[in-house]
Coordinates of C-alpha atoms in Angstrom, one line a residue:
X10 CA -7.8 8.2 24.1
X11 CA -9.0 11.4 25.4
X12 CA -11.3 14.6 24.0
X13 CA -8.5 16.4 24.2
X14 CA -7.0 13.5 22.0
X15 CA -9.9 13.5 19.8
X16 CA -9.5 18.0 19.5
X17 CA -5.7 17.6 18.5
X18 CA -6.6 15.0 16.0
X19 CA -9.1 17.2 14.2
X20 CA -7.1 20.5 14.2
X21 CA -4.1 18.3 12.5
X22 CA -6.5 16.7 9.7
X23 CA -8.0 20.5 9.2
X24 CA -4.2 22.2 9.0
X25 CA -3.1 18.5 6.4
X26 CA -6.6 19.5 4.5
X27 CA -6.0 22.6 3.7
X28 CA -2.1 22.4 2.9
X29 CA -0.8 22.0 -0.6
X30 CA 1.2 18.8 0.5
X31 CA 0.6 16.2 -2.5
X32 CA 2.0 16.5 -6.2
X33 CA 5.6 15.4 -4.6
X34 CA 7.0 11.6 -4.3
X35 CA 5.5 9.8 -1.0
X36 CA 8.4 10.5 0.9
X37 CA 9.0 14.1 -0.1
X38 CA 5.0 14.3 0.5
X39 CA 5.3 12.9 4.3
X40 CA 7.9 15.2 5.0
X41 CA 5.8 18.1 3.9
X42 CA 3.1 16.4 6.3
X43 CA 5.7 15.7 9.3
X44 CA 6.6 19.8 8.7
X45 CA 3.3 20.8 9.3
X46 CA 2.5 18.7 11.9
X47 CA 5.1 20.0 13.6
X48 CA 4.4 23.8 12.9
X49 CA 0.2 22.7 14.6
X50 CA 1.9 21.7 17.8
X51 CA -0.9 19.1 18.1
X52 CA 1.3 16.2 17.2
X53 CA 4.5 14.2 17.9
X54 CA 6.8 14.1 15.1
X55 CA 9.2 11.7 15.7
X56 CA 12.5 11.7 13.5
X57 CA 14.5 8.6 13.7
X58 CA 17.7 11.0 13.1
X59 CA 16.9 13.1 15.9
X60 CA 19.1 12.3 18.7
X61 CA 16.9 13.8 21.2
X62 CA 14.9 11.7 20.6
X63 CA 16.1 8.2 19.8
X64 CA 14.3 5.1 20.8
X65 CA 16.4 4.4 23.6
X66 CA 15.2 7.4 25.1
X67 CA 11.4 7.1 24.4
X68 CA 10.4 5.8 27.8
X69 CA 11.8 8.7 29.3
X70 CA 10.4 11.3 27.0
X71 CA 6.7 9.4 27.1
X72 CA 6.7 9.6 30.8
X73 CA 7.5 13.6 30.7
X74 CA 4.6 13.8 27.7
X75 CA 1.7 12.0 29.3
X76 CA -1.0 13.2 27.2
X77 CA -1.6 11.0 24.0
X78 CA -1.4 13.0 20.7
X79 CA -1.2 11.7 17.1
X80 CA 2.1 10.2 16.3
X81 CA 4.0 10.8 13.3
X82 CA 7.3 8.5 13.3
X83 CA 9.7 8.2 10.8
X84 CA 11.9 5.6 10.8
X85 CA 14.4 3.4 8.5
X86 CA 13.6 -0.2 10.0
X87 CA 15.3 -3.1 7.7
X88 CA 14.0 -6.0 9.9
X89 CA 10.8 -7.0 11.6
X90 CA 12.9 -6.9 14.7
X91 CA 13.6 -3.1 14.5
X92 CA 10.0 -2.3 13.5
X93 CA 7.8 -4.7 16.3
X94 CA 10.7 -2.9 18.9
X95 CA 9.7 0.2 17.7
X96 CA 5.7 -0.5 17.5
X97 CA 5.8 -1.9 21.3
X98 CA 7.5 1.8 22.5
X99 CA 5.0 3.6 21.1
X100 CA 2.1 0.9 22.7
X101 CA 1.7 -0.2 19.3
X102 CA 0.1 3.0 18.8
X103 CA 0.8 5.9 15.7
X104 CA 1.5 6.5 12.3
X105 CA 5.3 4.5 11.7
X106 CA 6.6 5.7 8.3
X107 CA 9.8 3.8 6.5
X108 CA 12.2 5.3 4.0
X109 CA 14.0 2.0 3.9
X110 CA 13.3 1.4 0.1
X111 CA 15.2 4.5 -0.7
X112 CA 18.5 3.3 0.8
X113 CA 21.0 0.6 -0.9
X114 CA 20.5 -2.6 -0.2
X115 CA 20.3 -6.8 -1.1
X116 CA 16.8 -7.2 -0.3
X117 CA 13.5 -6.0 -2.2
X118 CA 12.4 -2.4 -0.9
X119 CA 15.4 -2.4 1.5
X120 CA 13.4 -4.6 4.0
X121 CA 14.6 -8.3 4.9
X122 CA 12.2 -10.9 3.6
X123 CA 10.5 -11.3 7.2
X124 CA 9.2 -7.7 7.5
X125 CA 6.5 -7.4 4.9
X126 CA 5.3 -10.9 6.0
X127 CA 5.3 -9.3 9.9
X128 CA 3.4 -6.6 8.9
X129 CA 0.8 -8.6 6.9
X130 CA 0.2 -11.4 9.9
X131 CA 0.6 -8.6 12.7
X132 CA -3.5 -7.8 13.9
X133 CA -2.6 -4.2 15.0
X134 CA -0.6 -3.4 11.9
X135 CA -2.6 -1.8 8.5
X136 CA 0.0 -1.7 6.4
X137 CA 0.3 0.8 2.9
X138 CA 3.1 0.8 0.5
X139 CA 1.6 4.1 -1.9
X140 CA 2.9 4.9 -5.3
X141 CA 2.2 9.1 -4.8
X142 CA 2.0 11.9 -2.5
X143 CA -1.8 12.0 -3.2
X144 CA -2.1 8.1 -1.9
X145 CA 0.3 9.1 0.8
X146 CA -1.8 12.4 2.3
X147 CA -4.9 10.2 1.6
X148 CA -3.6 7.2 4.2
X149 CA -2.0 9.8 6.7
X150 CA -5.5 11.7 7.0
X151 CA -7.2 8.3 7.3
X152 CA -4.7 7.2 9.8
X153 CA -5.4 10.2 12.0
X154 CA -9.3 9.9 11.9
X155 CA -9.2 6.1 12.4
X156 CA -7.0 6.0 15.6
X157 CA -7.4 9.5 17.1
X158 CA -11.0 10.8 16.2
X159 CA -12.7 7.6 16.2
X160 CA -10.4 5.6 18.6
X161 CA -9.5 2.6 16.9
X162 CA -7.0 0.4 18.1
X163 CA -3.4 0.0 16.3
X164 CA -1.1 1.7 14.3
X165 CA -0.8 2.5 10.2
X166 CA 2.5 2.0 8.8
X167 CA 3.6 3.2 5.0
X168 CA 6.6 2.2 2.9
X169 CA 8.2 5.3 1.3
X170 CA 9.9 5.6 -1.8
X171 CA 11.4 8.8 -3.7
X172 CA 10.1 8.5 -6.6
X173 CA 7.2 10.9 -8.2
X174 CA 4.1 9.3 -10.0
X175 CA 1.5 11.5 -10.8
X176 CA -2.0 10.4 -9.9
X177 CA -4.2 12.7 -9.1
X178 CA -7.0 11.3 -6.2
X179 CA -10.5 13.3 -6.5
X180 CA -12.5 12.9 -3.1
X181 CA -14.4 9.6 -3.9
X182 CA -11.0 7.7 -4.6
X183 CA -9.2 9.3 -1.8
X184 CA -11.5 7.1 0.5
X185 CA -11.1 4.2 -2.0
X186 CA -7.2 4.6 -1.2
X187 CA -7.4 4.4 2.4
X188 CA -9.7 1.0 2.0
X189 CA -6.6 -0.7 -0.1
X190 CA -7.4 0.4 -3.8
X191 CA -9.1 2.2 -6.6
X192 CA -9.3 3.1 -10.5
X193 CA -6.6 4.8 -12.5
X194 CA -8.5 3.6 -15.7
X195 CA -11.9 2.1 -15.2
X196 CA -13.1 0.3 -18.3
X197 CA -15.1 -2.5 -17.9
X198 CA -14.7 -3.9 -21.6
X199 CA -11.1 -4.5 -20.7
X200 CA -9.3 -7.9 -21.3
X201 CA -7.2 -7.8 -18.5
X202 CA -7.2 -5.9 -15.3
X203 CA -4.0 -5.3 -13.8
X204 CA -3.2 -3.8 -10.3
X205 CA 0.1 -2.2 -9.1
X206 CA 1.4 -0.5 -5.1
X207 CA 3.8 1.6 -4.7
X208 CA 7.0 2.0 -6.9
X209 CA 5.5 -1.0 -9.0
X210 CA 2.7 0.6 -10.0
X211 CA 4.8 2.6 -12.6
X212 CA 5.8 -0.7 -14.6
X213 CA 2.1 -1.4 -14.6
X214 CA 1.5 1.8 -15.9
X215 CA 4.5 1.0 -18.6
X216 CA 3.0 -3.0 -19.1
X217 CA -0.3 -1.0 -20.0
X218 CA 1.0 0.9 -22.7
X219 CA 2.5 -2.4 -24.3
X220 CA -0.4 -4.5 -24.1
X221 CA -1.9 -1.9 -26.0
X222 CA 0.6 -1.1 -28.5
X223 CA 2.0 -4.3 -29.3
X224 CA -0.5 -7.0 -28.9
X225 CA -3.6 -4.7 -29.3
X226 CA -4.9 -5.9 -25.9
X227 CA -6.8 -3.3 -23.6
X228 CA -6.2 -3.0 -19.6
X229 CA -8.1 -1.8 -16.5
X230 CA -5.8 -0.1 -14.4
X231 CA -5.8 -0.4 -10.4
X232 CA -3.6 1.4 -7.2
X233 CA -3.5 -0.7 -4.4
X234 CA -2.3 1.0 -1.6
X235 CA -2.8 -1.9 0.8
X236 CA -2.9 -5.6 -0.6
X237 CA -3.3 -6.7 2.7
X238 CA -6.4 -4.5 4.0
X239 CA -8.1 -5.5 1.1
X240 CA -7.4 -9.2 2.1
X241 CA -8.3 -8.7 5.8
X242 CA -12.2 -7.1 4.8
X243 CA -12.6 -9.4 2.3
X244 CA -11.7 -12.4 4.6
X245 CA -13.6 -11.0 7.6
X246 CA -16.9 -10.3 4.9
X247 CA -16.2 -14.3 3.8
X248 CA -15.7 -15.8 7.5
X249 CA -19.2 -13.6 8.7
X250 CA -21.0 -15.5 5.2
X251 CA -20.1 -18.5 6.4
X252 CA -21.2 -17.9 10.0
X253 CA -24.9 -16.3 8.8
X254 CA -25.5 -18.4 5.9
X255 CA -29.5 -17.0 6.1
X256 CA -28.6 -13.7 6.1
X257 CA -27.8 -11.2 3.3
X258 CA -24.5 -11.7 2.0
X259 CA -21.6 -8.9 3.2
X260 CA -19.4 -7.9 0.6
X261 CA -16.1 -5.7 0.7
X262 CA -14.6 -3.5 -1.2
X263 CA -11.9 -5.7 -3.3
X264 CA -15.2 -7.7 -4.8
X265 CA -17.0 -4.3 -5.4
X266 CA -13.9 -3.1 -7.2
X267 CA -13.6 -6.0 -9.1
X268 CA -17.3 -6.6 -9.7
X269 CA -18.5 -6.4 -13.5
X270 CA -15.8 -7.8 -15.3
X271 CA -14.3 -11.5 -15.5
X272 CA -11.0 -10.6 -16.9
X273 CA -7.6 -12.2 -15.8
X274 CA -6.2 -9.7 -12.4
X275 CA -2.5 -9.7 -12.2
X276 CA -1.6 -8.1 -9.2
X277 CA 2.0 -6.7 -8.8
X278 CA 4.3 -5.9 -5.7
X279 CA 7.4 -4.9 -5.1
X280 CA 7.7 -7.1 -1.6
X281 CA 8.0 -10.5 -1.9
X282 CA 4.7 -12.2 -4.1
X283 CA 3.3 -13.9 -0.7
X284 CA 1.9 -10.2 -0.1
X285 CA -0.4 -10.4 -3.2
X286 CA -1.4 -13.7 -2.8
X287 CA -3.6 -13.3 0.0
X288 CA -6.2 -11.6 -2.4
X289 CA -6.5 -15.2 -4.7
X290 CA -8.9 -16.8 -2.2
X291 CA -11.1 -13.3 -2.8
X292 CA -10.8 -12.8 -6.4
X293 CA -13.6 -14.6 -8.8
X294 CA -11.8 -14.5 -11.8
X295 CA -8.4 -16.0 -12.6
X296 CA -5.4 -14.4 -10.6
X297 CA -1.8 -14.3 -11.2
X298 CA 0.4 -12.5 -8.2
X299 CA 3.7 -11.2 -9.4
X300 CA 6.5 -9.9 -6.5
X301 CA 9.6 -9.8 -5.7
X302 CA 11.2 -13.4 -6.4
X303 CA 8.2 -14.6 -8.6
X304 CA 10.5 -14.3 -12.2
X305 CA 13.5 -12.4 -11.3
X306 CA 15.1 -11.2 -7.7
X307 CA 13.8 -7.9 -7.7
X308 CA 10.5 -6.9 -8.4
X309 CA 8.8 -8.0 -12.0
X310 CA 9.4 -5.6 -14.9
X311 CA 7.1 -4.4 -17.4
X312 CA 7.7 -7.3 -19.6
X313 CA 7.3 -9.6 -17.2
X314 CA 4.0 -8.2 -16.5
X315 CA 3.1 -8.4 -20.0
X316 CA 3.8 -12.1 -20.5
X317 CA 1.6 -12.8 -17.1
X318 CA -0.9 -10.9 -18.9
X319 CA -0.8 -12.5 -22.0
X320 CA -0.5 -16.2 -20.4
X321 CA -3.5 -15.7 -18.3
X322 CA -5.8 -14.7 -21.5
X323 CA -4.2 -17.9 -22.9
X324 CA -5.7 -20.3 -20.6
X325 CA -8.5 -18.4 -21.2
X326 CA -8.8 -19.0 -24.7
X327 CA -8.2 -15.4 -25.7
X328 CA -5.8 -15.6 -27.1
X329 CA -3.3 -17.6 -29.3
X330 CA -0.4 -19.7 -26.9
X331 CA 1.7 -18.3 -30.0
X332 CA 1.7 -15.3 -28.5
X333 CA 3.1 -16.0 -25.2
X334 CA 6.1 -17.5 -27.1
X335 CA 6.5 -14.8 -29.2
X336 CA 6.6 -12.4 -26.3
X337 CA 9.3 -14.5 -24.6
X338 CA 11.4 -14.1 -27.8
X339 CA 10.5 -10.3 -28.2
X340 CA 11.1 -9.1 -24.5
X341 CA 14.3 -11.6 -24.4
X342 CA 12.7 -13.2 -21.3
X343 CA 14.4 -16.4 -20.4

C-alpha cells in the first residue's frame, strides 16, 4: 500500500461521509455507495455483471491498473469455491459484497452450507451480514480505513439482502457496528437479551414484541453485524489471558456488551447455527444459538425465538416449565 493508496482512501471515506447513502435496504445502500465511488474516481468498482470486466479478465485489467486503490466488488458467489477464486484475484485484498440471499434458491441466504463456514475459518476474511443501510455504510467506511488508511491486511466481505429495516446508528454505535455489535434497546433490568444479523434481526425485533405482550417478559435488544469478529477478539483477548496470567486481564467488546446483566442471550442467524456458536465459549451467562437448521430448514421464526427464550429462563428458574408447553401449543410449534 502506497500514500497515494492511503490519499484515495481518505477522499472516498470523506465523499461516503458526507453522502446521504443510508435509510435504504443494505443492498440498495451499497449500490448508492458503489455509485459514488464510482463518480470519486478514487476507487475500483467492480460489477460482477459487467462484462468488461469479468473475473476471467482480471489478470489482464490488474496488470494495465498497477496502482492499488480501494476495491469495491460485487458479486453473487453461491459456494466457497466461487468466493476464495474470487478473493485470490483480487490478492485477497478489497471490499467483496454478495447479493446471493436475494436470489431463489435451496440453501439458507442463497449460499451452500460450506460458505459461511469458509468465511468464518478463513484468517484474511472479516465477515458482516448487516440488517440496514446504516450497518452497511458503517462496515464499508470501516473497511476502507482498516485496509487502505491504516494498511491492514485482508479483505471485508458483507452479505446483502433487500430488505429495509430501519435503525438508525448515532456515531458511538456506528463504531460498535464495525466491531461486530451494538444496542437497539439497552436495558439492563431485562430478562432476556436477545441478538439478531442481518435479515434475522427483524424476527427478533418481532420475538420482542411477543415476549412482551404475551408472556409479560422484557428483552435487551442487540445487532450483530459480525458474529464471527466478535468471536475472533474475544478468543484472541482469552488466548493472551491465558498466556499473561500476571498481567491485567484484556477484555473485548462482546464481554463489555454483555457486561452487567446475567440474563439468558439467544443469538440468532440466518446462516447455519455453527456461525453463532462460536460466541458460547465467550458468553458468561447461559447461551442458546438459533440458525438455519437448528428447528426448522430455514432460518428460526419469531416463535421459535420466543420458545428459546422462554426455555432458557426455565432452566433458570424464572419462570414456570408450563409455559414453554403452553407456547408450543399456542405458536403450533411441533
Amino acid at each position: 500500500m502506497t500514500v497515494a493508496t492511503a490519499h484515495a482512501a481518505q477522499f472516498c471515506i470523506d465523499a461516503l461521509s458526507t453522502a446521504n447513502l443510508a435509510g435504504n435496504s443494505p443492498l440498495g445502500t451499497l449500490i448508492n455507495i458503489a455509485n459514488t465511488l464510482e463518480a470519486s474516481r478514487q476507487a475500483w468498482v467492480i460489477r460482477g455483471q459487467s462484462r468488461s470486466r469479468r473475473v476471467s479478465h482480471w489478470p489482464t485489467w490488474f496488470a494495465r491498473n498497477t496502482a492499488e486503490r480501494p476495491l469495491l466488488y460485487l458479486h453473487s458467489a453461491h459456494s466457497s469455491a466461487q468466493l476464495s477464486a474470487l478473493s485470490d484475484i483480487t490478492q485477497q485484498r478489497g471490499i467483496l459484497c454478495n447479493d446471493i440471499e436475494n436470489l431463489p434458491s435451496p440453501w439458507p441466504k442463497g449460499a451452500q452450507p460450506s460458505l459461511p463456514l469458509w468465511l468464518a475459518t478463513h484468517p484474511r476474511c472479516t465477515p458482516y451480514d448487516p440488517a440496514s443501510g446504516a450497518e452497511t455504510q458503517a462496515i464499508v467506511l470501516a473497511a476502507l480505513r482498516a485496509l487502505y488508511v491504516d494498511g491492514k491486511p485482508g479483505f471485508y466481505y458483507l452479505a446483502l439482502h433487500d430488505h429495509e429495516l430501519a435503525a438508525p446508528l448515532s456515531e458511538h454505535n456506528r463504531e460498535a457496528a464495525s466491531k461486530g455489535m451494538y444496542p437497539l434497546q439497552h436495558d439492563l433490568s431485562a430478562d432476556v437479551r436477545l441478538l439478531g444479523a442481518g435479515r434475522a434481526l427483524a424476527e427478533v425485533v418481532q420475538a420482542k414484541r411477543l415476549l412482551e405482550q404475551d408472556w409479560n417478559i422484557s428483552a435487551q435488544l442487540w445487532s450483530c453485524p459480525s458474529y464471527t469478529r466478535l468471536a475472533r477478539e474475544a478468543a484472541a483477548a482469552a488466548r493472551w489471558n491465558r498466556l499473561h496470567p500476571t498481567a491485567s486481564r484484556r477484555s473485548c467488546h462482546l464481554r463489555d456488551c454483555l457486561a452487567g446483566s446475567t440474563a439468558p442471550v439467544i443469538a440468532v442467524t440466518g446462516y447455519p447455527q455453527a456461525i453463532v456458536d462460536q460466541l458460547a465459549a465467550h458468553v458468561d451467562a447461559r447461551f442458546i444459538a438459533l440458525g438455519a437448521g437448528s428447528v426448522q430448514a430455514a432460518a428460526p421464526t419469531r416463535y421459535w425465538i420466543v420458545l428459546a427464550a422462554l426455555k432458557a429462563l426455565a432452566d433458570e428458574g424464572h419462570v414456570d416449565v408450563r409455559q414453554v408447553e403452553k407456547a408450543l401449543d399456542r405458536y403450533r410449534l411441533q
